[in-house]
PDB file of C-alpha atoms in Angstrom:
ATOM      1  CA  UNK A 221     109.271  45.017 123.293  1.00  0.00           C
ATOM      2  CA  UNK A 222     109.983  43.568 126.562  1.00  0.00           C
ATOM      3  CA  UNK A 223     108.408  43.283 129.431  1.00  0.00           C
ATOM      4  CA  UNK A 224     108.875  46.644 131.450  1.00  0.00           C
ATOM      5  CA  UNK A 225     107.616  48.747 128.898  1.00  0.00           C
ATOM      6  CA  UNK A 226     109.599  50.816 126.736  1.00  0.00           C
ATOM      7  CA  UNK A 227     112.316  53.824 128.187  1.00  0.00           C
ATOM      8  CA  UNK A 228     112.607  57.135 126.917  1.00  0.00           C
ATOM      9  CA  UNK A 229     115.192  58.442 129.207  1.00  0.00           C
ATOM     10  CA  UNK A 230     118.855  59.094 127.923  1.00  0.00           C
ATOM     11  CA  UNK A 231     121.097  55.560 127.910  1.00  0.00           C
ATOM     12  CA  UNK A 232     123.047  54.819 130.667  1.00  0.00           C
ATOM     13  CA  UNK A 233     126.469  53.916 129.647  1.00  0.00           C
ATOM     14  CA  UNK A 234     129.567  52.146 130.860  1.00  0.00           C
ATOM     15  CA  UNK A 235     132.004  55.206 132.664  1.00  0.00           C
ATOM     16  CA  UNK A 236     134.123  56.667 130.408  1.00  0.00           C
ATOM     17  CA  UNK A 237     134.577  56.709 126.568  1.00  0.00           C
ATOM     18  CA  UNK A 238     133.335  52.846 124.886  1.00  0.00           C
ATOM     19  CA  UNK A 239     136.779  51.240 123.459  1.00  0.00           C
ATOM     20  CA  UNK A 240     136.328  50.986 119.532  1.00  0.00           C
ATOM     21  CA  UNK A 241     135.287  47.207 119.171  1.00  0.00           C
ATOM     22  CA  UNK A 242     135.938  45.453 116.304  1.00  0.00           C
ATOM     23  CA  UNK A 243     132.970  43.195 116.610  1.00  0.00           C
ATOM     24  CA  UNK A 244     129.359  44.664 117.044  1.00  0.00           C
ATOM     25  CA  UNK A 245     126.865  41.743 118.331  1.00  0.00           C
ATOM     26  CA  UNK A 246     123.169  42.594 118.087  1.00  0.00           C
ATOM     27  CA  UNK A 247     119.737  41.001 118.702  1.00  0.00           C
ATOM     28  CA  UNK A 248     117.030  41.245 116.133  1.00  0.00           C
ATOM     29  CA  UNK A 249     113.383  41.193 117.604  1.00  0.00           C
ATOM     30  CA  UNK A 250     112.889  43.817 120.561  1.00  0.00           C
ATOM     31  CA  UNK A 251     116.615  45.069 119.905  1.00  0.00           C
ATOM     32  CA  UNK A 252     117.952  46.264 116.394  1.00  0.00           C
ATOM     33  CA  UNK A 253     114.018  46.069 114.888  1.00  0.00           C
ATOM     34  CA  UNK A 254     111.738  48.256 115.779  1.00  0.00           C
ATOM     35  CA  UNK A 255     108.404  46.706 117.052  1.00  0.00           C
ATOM     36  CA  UNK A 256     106.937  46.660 113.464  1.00  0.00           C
ATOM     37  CA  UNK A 257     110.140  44.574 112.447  1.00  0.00           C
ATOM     38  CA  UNK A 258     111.754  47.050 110.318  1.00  0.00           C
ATOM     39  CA  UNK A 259     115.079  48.532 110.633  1.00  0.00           C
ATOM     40  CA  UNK A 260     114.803  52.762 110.450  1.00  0.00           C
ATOM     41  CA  UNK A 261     116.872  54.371 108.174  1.00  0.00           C
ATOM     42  CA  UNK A 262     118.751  55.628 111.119  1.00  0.00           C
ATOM     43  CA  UNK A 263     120.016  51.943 112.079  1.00  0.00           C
ATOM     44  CA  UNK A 264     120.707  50.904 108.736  1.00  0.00           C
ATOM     45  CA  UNK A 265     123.245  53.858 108.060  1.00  0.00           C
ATOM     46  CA  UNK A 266     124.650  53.580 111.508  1.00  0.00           C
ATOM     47  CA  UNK A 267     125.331  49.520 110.579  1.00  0.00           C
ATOM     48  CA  UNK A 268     126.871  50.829 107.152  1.00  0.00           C
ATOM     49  CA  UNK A 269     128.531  53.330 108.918  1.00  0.00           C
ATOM     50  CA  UNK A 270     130.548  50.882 111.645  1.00  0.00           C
ATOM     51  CA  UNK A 271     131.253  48.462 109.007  1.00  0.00           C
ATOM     52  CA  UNK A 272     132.963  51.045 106.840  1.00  0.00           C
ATOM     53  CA  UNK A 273     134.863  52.157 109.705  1.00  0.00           C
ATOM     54  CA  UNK A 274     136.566  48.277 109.909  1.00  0.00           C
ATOM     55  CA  UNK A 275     133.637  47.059 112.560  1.00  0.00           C
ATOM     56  CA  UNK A 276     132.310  43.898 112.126  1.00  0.00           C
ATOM     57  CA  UNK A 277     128.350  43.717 112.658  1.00  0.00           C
ATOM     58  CA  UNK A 278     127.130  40.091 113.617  1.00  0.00           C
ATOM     59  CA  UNK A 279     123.159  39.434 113.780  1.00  0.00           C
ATOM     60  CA  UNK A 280     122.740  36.903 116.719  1.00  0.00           C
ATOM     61  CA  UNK A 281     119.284  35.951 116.721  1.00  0.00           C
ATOM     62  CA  UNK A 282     117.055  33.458 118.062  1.00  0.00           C
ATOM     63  CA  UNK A 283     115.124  33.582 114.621  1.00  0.00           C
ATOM     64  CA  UNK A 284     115.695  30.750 112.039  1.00  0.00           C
ATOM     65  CA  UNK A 285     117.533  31.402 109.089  1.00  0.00           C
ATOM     66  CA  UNK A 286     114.478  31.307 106.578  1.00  0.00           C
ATOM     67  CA  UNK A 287     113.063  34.887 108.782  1.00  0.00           C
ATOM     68  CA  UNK A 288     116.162  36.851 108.270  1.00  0.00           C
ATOM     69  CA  UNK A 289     115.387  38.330 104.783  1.00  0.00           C
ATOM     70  CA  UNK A 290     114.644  41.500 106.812  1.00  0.00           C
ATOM     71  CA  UNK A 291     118.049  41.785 107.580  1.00  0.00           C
ATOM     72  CA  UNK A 292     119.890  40.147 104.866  1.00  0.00           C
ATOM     73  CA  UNK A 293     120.663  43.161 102.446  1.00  0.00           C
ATOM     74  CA  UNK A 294     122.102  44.773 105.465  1.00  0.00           C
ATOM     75  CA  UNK A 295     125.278  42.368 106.226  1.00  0.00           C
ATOM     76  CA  UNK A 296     128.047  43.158 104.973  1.00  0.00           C
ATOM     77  CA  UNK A 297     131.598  41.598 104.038  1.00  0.00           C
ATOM     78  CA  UNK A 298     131.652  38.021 106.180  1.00  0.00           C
ATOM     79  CA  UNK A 299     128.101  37.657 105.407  1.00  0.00           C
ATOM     80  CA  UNK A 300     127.107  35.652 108.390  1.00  0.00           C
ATOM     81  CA  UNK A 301     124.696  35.829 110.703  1.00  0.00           C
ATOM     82  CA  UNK A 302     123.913  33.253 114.001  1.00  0.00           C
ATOM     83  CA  UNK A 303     120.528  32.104 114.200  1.00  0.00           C
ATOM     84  CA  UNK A 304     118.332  30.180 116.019  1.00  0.00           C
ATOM     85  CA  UNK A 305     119.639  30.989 119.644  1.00  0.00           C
ATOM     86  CA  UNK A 306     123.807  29.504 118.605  1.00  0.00           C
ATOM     87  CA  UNK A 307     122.801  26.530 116.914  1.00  0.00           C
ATOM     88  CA  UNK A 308     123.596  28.102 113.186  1.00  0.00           C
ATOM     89  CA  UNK A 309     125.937  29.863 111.904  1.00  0.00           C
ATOM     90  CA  UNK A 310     124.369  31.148 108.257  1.00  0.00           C
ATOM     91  CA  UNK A 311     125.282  32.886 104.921  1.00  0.00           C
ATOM     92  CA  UNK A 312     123.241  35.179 104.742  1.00  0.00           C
ATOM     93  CA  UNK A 313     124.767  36.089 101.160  1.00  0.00           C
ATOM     94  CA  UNK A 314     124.226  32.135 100.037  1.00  0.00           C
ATOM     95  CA  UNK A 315     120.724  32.060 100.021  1.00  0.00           C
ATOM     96  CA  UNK A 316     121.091  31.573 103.149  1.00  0.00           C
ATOM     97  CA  UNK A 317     123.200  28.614 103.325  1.00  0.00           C
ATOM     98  CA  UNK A 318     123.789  26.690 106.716  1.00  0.00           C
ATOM     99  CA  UNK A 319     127.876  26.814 108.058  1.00  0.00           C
ATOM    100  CA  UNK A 320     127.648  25.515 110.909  1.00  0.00           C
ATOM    101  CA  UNK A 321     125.116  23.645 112.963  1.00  0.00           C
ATOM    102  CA  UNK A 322     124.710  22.582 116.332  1.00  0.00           C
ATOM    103  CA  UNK A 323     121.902  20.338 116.581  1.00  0.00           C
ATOM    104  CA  UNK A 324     120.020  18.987 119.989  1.00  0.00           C
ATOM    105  CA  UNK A 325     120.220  15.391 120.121  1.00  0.00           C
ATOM    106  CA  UNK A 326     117.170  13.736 119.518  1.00  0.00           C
ATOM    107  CA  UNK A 327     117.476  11.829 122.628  1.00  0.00           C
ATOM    108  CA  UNK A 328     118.006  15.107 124.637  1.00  0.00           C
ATOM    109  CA  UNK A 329     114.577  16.708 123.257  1.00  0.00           C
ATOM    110  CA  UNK A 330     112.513  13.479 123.755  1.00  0.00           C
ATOM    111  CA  UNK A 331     114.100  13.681 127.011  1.00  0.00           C
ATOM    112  CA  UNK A 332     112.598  17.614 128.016  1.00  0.00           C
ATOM    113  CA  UNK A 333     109.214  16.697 126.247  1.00  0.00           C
ATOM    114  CA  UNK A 334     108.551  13.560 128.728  1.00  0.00           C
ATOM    115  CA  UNK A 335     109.944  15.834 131.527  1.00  0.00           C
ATOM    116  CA  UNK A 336     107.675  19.181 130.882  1.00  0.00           C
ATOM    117  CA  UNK A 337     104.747  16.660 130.127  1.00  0.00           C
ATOM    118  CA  UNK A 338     105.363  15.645 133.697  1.00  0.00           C
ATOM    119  CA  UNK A 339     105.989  18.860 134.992  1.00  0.00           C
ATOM    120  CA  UNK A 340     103.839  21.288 133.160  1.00  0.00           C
ATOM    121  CA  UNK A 341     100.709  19.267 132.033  1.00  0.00           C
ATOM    122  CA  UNK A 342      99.409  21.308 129.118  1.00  0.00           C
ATOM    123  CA  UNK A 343     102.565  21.929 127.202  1.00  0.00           C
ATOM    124  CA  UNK A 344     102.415  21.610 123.079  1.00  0.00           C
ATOM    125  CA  UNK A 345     105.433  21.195 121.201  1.00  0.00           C
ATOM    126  CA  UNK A 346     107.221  22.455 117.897  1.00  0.00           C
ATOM    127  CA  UNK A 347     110.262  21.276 116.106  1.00  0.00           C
ATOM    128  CA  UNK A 348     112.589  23.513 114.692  1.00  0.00           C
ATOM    129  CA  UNK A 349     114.770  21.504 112.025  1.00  0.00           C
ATOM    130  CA  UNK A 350     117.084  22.700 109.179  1.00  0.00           C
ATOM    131  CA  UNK A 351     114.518  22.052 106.855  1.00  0.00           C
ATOM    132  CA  UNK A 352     111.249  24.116 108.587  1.00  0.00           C
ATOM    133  CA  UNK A 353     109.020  23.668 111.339  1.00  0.00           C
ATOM    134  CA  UNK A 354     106.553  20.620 112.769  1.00  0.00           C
ATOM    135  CA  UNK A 355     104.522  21.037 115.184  1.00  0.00           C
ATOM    136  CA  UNK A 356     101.772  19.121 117.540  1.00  0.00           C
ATOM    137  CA  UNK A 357      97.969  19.478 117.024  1.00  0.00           C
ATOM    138  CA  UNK A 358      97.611  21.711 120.337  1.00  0.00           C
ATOM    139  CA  UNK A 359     100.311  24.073 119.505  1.00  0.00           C
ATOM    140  CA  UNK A 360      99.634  27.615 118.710  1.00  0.00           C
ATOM    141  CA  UNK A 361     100.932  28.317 114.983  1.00  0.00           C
ATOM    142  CA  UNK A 362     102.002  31.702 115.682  1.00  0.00           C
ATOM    143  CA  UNK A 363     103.537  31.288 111.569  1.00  0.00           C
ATOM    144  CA  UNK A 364     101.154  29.327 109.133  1.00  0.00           C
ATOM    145  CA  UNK A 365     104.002  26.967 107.478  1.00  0.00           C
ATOM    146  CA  UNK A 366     102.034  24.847 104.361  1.00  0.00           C
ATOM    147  CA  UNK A 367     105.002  22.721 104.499  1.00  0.00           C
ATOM    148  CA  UNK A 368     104.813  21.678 108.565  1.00  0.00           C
ATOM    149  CA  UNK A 369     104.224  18.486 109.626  1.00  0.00           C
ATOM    150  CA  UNK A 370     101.505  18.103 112.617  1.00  0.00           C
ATOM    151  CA  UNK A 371     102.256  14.630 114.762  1.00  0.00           C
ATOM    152  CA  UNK A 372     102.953  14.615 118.628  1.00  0.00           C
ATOM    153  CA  UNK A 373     106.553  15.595 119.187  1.00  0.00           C
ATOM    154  CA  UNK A 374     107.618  11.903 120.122  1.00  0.00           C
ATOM    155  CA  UNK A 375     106.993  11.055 116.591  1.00  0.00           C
ATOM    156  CA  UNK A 376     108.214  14.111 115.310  1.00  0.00           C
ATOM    157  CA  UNK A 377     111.631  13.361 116.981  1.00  0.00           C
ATOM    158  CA  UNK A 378     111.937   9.537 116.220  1.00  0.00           C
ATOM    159  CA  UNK A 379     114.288   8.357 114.526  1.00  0.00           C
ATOM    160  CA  UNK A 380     112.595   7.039 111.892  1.00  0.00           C
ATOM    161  CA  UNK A 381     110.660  10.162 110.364  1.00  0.00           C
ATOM    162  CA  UNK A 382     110.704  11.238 106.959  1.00  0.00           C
ATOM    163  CA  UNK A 383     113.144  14.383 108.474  1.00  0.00           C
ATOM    164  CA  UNK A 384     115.515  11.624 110.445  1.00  0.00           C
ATOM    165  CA  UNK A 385     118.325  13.153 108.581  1.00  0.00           C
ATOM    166  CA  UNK A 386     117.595  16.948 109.171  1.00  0.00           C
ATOM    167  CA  UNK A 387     119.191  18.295 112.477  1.00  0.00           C
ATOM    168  CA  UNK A 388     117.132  19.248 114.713  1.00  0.00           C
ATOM    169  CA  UNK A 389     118.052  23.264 115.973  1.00  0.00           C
ATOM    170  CA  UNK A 390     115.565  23.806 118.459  1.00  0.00           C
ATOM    171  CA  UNK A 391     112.467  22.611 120.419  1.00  0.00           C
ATOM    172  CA  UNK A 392     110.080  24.964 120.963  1.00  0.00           C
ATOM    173  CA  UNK A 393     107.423  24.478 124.035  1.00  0.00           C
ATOM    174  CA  UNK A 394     104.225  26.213 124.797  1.00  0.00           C
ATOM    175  CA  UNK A 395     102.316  26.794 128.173  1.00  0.00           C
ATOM    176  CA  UNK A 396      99.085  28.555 127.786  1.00  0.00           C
ATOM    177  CA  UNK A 397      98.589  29.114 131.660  1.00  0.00           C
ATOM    178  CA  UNK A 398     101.825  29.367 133.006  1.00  0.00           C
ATOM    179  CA  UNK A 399     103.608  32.696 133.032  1.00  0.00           C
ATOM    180  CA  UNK A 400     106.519  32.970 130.925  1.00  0.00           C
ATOM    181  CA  UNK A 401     109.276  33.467 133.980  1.00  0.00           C
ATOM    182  CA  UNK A 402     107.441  30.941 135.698  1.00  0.00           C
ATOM    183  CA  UNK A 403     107.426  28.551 132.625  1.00  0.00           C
ATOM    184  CA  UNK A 404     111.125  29.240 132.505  1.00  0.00           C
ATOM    185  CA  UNK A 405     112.326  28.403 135.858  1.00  0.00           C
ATOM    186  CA  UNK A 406     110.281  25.318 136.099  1.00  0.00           C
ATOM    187  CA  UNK A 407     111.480  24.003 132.592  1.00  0.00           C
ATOM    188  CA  UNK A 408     114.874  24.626 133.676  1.00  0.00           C
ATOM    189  CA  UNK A 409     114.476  22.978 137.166  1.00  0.00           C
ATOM    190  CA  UNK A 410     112.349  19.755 135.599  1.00  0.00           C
ATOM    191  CA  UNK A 411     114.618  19.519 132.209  1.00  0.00           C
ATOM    192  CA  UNK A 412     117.993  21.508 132.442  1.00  0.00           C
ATOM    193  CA  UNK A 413     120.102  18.473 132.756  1.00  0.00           C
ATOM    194  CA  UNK A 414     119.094  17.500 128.880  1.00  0.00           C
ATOM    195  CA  UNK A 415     119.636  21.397 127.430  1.00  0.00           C
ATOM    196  CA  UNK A 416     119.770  24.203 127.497  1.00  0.00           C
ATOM    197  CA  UNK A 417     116.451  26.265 127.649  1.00  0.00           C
ATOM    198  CA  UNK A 418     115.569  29.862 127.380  1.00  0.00           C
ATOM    199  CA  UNK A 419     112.834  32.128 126.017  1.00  0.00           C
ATOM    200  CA  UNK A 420     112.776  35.663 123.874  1.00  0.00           C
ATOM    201  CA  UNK A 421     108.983  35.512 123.202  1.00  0.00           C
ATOM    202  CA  UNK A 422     106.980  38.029 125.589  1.00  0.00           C
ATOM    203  CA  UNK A 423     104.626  34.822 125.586  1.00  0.00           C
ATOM    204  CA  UNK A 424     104.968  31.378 127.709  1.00  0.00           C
ATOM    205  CA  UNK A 425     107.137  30.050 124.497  1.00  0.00           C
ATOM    206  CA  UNK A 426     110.473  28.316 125.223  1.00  0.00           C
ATOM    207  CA  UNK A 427     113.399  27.310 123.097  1.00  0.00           C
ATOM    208  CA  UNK A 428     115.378  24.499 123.929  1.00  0.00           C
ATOM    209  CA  UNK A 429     118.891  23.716 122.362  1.00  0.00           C
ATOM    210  CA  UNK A 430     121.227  21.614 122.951  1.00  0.00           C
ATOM    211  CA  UNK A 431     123.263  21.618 126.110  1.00  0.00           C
ATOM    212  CA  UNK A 432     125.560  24.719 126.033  1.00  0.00           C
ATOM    213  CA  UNK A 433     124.595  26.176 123.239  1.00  0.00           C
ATOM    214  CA  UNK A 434     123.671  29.962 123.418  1.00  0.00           C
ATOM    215  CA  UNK A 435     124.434  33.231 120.896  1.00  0.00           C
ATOM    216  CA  UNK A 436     127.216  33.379 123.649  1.00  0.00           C
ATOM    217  CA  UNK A 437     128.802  30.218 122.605  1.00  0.00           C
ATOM    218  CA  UNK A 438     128.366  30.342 119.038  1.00  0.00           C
ATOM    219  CA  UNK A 439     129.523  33.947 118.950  1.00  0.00           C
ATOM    220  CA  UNK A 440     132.978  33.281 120.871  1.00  0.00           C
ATOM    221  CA  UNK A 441     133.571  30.376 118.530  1.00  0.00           C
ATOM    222  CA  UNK A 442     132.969  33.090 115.821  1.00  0.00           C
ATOM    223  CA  UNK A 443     135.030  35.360 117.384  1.00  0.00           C
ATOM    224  CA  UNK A 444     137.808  33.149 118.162  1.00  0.00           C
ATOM    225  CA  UNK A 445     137.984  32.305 114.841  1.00  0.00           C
ATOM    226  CA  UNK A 446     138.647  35.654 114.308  1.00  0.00           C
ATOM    227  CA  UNK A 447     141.049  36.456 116.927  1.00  0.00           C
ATOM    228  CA  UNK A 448     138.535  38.649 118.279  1.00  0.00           C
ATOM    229  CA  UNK A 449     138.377  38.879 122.163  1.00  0.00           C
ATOM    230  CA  UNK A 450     135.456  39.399 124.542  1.00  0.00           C
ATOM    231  CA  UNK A 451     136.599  42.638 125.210  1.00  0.00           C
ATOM    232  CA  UNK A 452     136.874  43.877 121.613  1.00  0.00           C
ATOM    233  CA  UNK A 453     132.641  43.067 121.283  1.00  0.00           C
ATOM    234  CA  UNK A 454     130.225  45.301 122.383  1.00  0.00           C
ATOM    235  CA  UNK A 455     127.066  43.411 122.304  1.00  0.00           C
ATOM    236  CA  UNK A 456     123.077  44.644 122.510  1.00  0.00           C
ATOM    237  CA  UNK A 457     119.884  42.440 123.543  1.00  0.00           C
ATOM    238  CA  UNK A 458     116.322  42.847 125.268  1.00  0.00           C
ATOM    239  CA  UNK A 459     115.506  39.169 126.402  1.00  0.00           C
ATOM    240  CA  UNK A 460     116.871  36.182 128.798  1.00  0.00           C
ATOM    241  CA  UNK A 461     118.146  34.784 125.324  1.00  0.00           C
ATOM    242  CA  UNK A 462     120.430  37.351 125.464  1.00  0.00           C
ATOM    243  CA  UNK A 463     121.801  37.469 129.142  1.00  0.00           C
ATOM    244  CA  UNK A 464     124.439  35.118 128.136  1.00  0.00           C
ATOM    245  CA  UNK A 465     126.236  37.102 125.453  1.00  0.00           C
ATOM    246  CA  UNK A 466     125.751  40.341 126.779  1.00  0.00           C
ATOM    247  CA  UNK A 467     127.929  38.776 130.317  1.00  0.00           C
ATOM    248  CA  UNK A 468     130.269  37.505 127.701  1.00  0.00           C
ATOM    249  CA  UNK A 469     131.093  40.649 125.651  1.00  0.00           C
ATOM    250  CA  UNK A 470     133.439  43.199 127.256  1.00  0.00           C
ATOM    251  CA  UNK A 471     130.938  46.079 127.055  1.00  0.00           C
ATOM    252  CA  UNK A 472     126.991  45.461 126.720  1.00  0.00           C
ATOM    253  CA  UNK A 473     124.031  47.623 125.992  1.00  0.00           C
ATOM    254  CA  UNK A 474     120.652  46.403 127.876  1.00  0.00           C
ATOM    255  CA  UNK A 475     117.494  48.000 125.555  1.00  0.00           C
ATOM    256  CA  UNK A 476     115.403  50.574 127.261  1.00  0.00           C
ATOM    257  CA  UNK A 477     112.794  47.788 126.866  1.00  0.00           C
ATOM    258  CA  UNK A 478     114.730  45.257 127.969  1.00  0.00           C
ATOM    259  CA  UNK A 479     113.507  42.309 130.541  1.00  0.00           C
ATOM    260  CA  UNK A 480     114.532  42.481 134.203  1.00  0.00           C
ATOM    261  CA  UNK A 481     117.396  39.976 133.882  1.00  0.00           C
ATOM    262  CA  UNK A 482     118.639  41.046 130.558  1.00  0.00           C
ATOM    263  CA  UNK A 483     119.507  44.773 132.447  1.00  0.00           C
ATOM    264  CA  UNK A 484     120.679  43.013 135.364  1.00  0.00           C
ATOM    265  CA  UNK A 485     123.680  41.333 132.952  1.00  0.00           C
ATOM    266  CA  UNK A 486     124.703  44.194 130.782  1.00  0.00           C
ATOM    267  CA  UNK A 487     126.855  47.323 131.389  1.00  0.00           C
ATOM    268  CA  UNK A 488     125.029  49.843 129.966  1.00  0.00           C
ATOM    269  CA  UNK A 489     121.668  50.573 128.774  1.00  0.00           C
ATOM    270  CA  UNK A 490     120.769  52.658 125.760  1.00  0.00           C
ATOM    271  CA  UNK A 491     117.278  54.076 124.747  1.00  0.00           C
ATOM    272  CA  UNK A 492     114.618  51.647 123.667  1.00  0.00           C
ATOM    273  CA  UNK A 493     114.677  49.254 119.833  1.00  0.00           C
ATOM    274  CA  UNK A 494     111.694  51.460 119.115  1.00  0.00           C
ATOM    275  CA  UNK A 495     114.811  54.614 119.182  1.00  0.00           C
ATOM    276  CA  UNK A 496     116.909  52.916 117.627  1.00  0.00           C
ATOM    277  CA  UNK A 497     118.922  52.172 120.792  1.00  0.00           C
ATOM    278  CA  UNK A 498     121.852  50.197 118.856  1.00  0.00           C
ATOM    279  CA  UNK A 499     121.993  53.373 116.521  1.00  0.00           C
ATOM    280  CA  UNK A 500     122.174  55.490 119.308  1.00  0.00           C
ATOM    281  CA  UNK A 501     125.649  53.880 121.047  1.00  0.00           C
ATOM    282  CA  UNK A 502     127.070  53.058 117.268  1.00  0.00           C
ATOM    283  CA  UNK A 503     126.975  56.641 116.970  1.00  0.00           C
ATOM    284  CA  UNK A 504     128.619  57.529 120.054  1.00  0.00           C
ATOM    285  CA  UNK A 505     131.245  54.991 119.545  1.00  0.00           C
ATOM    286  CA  UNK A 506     132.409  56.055 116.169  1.00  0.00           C
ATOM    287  CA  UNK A 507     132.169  59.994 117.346  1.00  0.00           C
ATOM    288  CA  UNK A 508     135.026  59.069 119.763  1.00  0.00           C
ATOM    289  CA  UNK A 509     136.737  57.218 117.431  1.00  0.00           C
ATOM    290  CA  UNK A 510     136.815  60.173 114.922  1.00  0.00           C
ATOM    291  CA  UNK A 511     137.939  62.201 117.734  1.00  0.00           C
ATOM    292  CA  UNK A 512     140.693  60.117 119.188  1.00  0.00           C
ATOM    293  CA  UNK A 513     141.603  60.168 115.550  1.00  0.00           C
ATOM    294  CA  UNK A 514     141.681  64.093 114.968  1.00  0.00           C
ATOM    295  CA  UNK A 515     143.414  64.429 118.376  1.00  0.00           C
ATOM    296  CA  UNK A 516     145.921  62.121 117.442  1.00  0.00           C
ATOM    297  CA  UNK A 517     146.833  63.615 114.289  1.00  0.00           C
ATOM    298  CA  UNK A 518     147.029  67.403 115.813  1.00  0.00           C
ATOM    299  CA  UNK A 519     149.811  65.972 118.076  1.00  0.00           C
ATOM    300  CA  UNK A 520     151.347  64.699 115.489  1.00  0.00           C
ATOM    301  CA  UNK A 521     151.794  67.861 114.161  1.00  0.00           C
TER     302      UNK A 521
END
């Protein structure tokens, strides 16, 4: 859920009918699963339902690809989903199985730990690599991994470790005093130059990847691939992790319990991920379609 509580008024929608995309891009956490991370029945025929219908549905999550079992018997046909914020393309229908990765330099996240030590005294470190999760002593392990390493981050990240060879997709930094929005702008004033940095947790958690990569980036390489344009994707998030894409894709669905800056970027809002918001607007968009069809075919009579 975001920050603003959730919305139980009817969505607010772009004026006039939603063009039938041909790419549907959607959030996980706080967006397409409700707060108990499930998907309702509702969602997972309305998912079924677009794909049938020649819609392509693209998970674009800041999750890592070892947490997307919830989702993975509900992709269909490409298979792939893009994790951990743009830096992974997966296949989800491989195990998963890593397509593409775009890793943060080493250099560039030893860089923003010596620059939020400076900034924000107090901040513990994690580091997200192909292979798992390590993590420092101080920080909070929101997941028990048996497998994680615990060293301070500058040893985590040298070159030398065991997990030298193992990109690295994110690093994740903790504040326990600092507000998240606070956390945020002063990360990105003190270390923005190195990555790029941005936060989905409703905590003071940020996630740092490399420098221009976002689900926006990742997704219009995906889509380019595809010969899919901008405005053939309608798009849905809840958190700043999401403010890129949703400015990228033509149309763009704000949650009803979506954060401040996330509304502020899209062009519509729908109910909230607790109402199966991304059902709702799936729904609406193949109900036109169906009747632009039926139309169609009486004046061709």
């Amino acid at each position: 859920m975001g920050e603003d509580g959730a919305v139980t008024s009817a969505p607010q929608c772009p004026e006039g009918p939603t063009p039938t995309p041909r790419l549907i891009a959607t959030d996980l956490d706080g967006t397409l699963l409700r707060d108990d991370k499930s998907l309702s029945p509702r969602t997972v025929a309305a998912l079924s339902a677009a794909e049938k219908a020649g819609i392509e549905v693209f998970f674009v999550t800041g999750r890592p690809a070892r947490w997307m079992g919830v989702v993975s018997d509900h992709v269909h046909g490409h298979g792939l989903a893009i994790c951990a914020n743009g830096a992974a393309v997966v296949d989800l229908h491989a195990g998963p199985a890593f397509v593409q990765v775009r890793a943060l330099p080493r250099a560039a996240a030893n860089s923003v730990v010596h620059a939020l030590r400076a900034a924000a005294p107090g901040t513990s470190f994690a580091v997200e690599l192909t292979t798992g999760i390590n993590y420092e002593p101080e920080y909070p392990p929101f997941f028990q991994d048996p497998g994680a390493k615990v060293a301070s981050a500058e040893k985590l990240l040298h070159e030398d470790t065991d997990d030298s060879a193992a990109p690295v997709l994110k690093l994740l930094a903790h504040h326990a005093d600092l507000a998240p929005d606070e956390f945020l702008a002063l990360a990105r004033t003190a270390a923005g130059a190195y990555a790029s940095i941005t936060r989905s947790s409703p905590t003071s958690l940020l996630e740092v990847s490399g420098r221009g990569v976002s689900k926006a980036s990742t997704l219009a390489l995906c889509c380019a691939e595809r010969g899919i344009t901008p405005a053939e994707v309608v798009a849905f998030g809840d958190m700043p992790n999401d403010v890129e894409m949703l400015g990228w894709a033509g149309t763009s669905y704000a949650m009803g319990n979506a954060h401040p800056d996330v509304i502020a970027a899209a062009s519509g809002r729908t109910t909230a991920n607790n109402e199966d918001g991304v059902a709702v607007v799936i729904e609406r968009i193949l109900a036109e379609r169906t009747a632009a069809i039926m139309a169609a075919e009486q004046q061709g009579f």
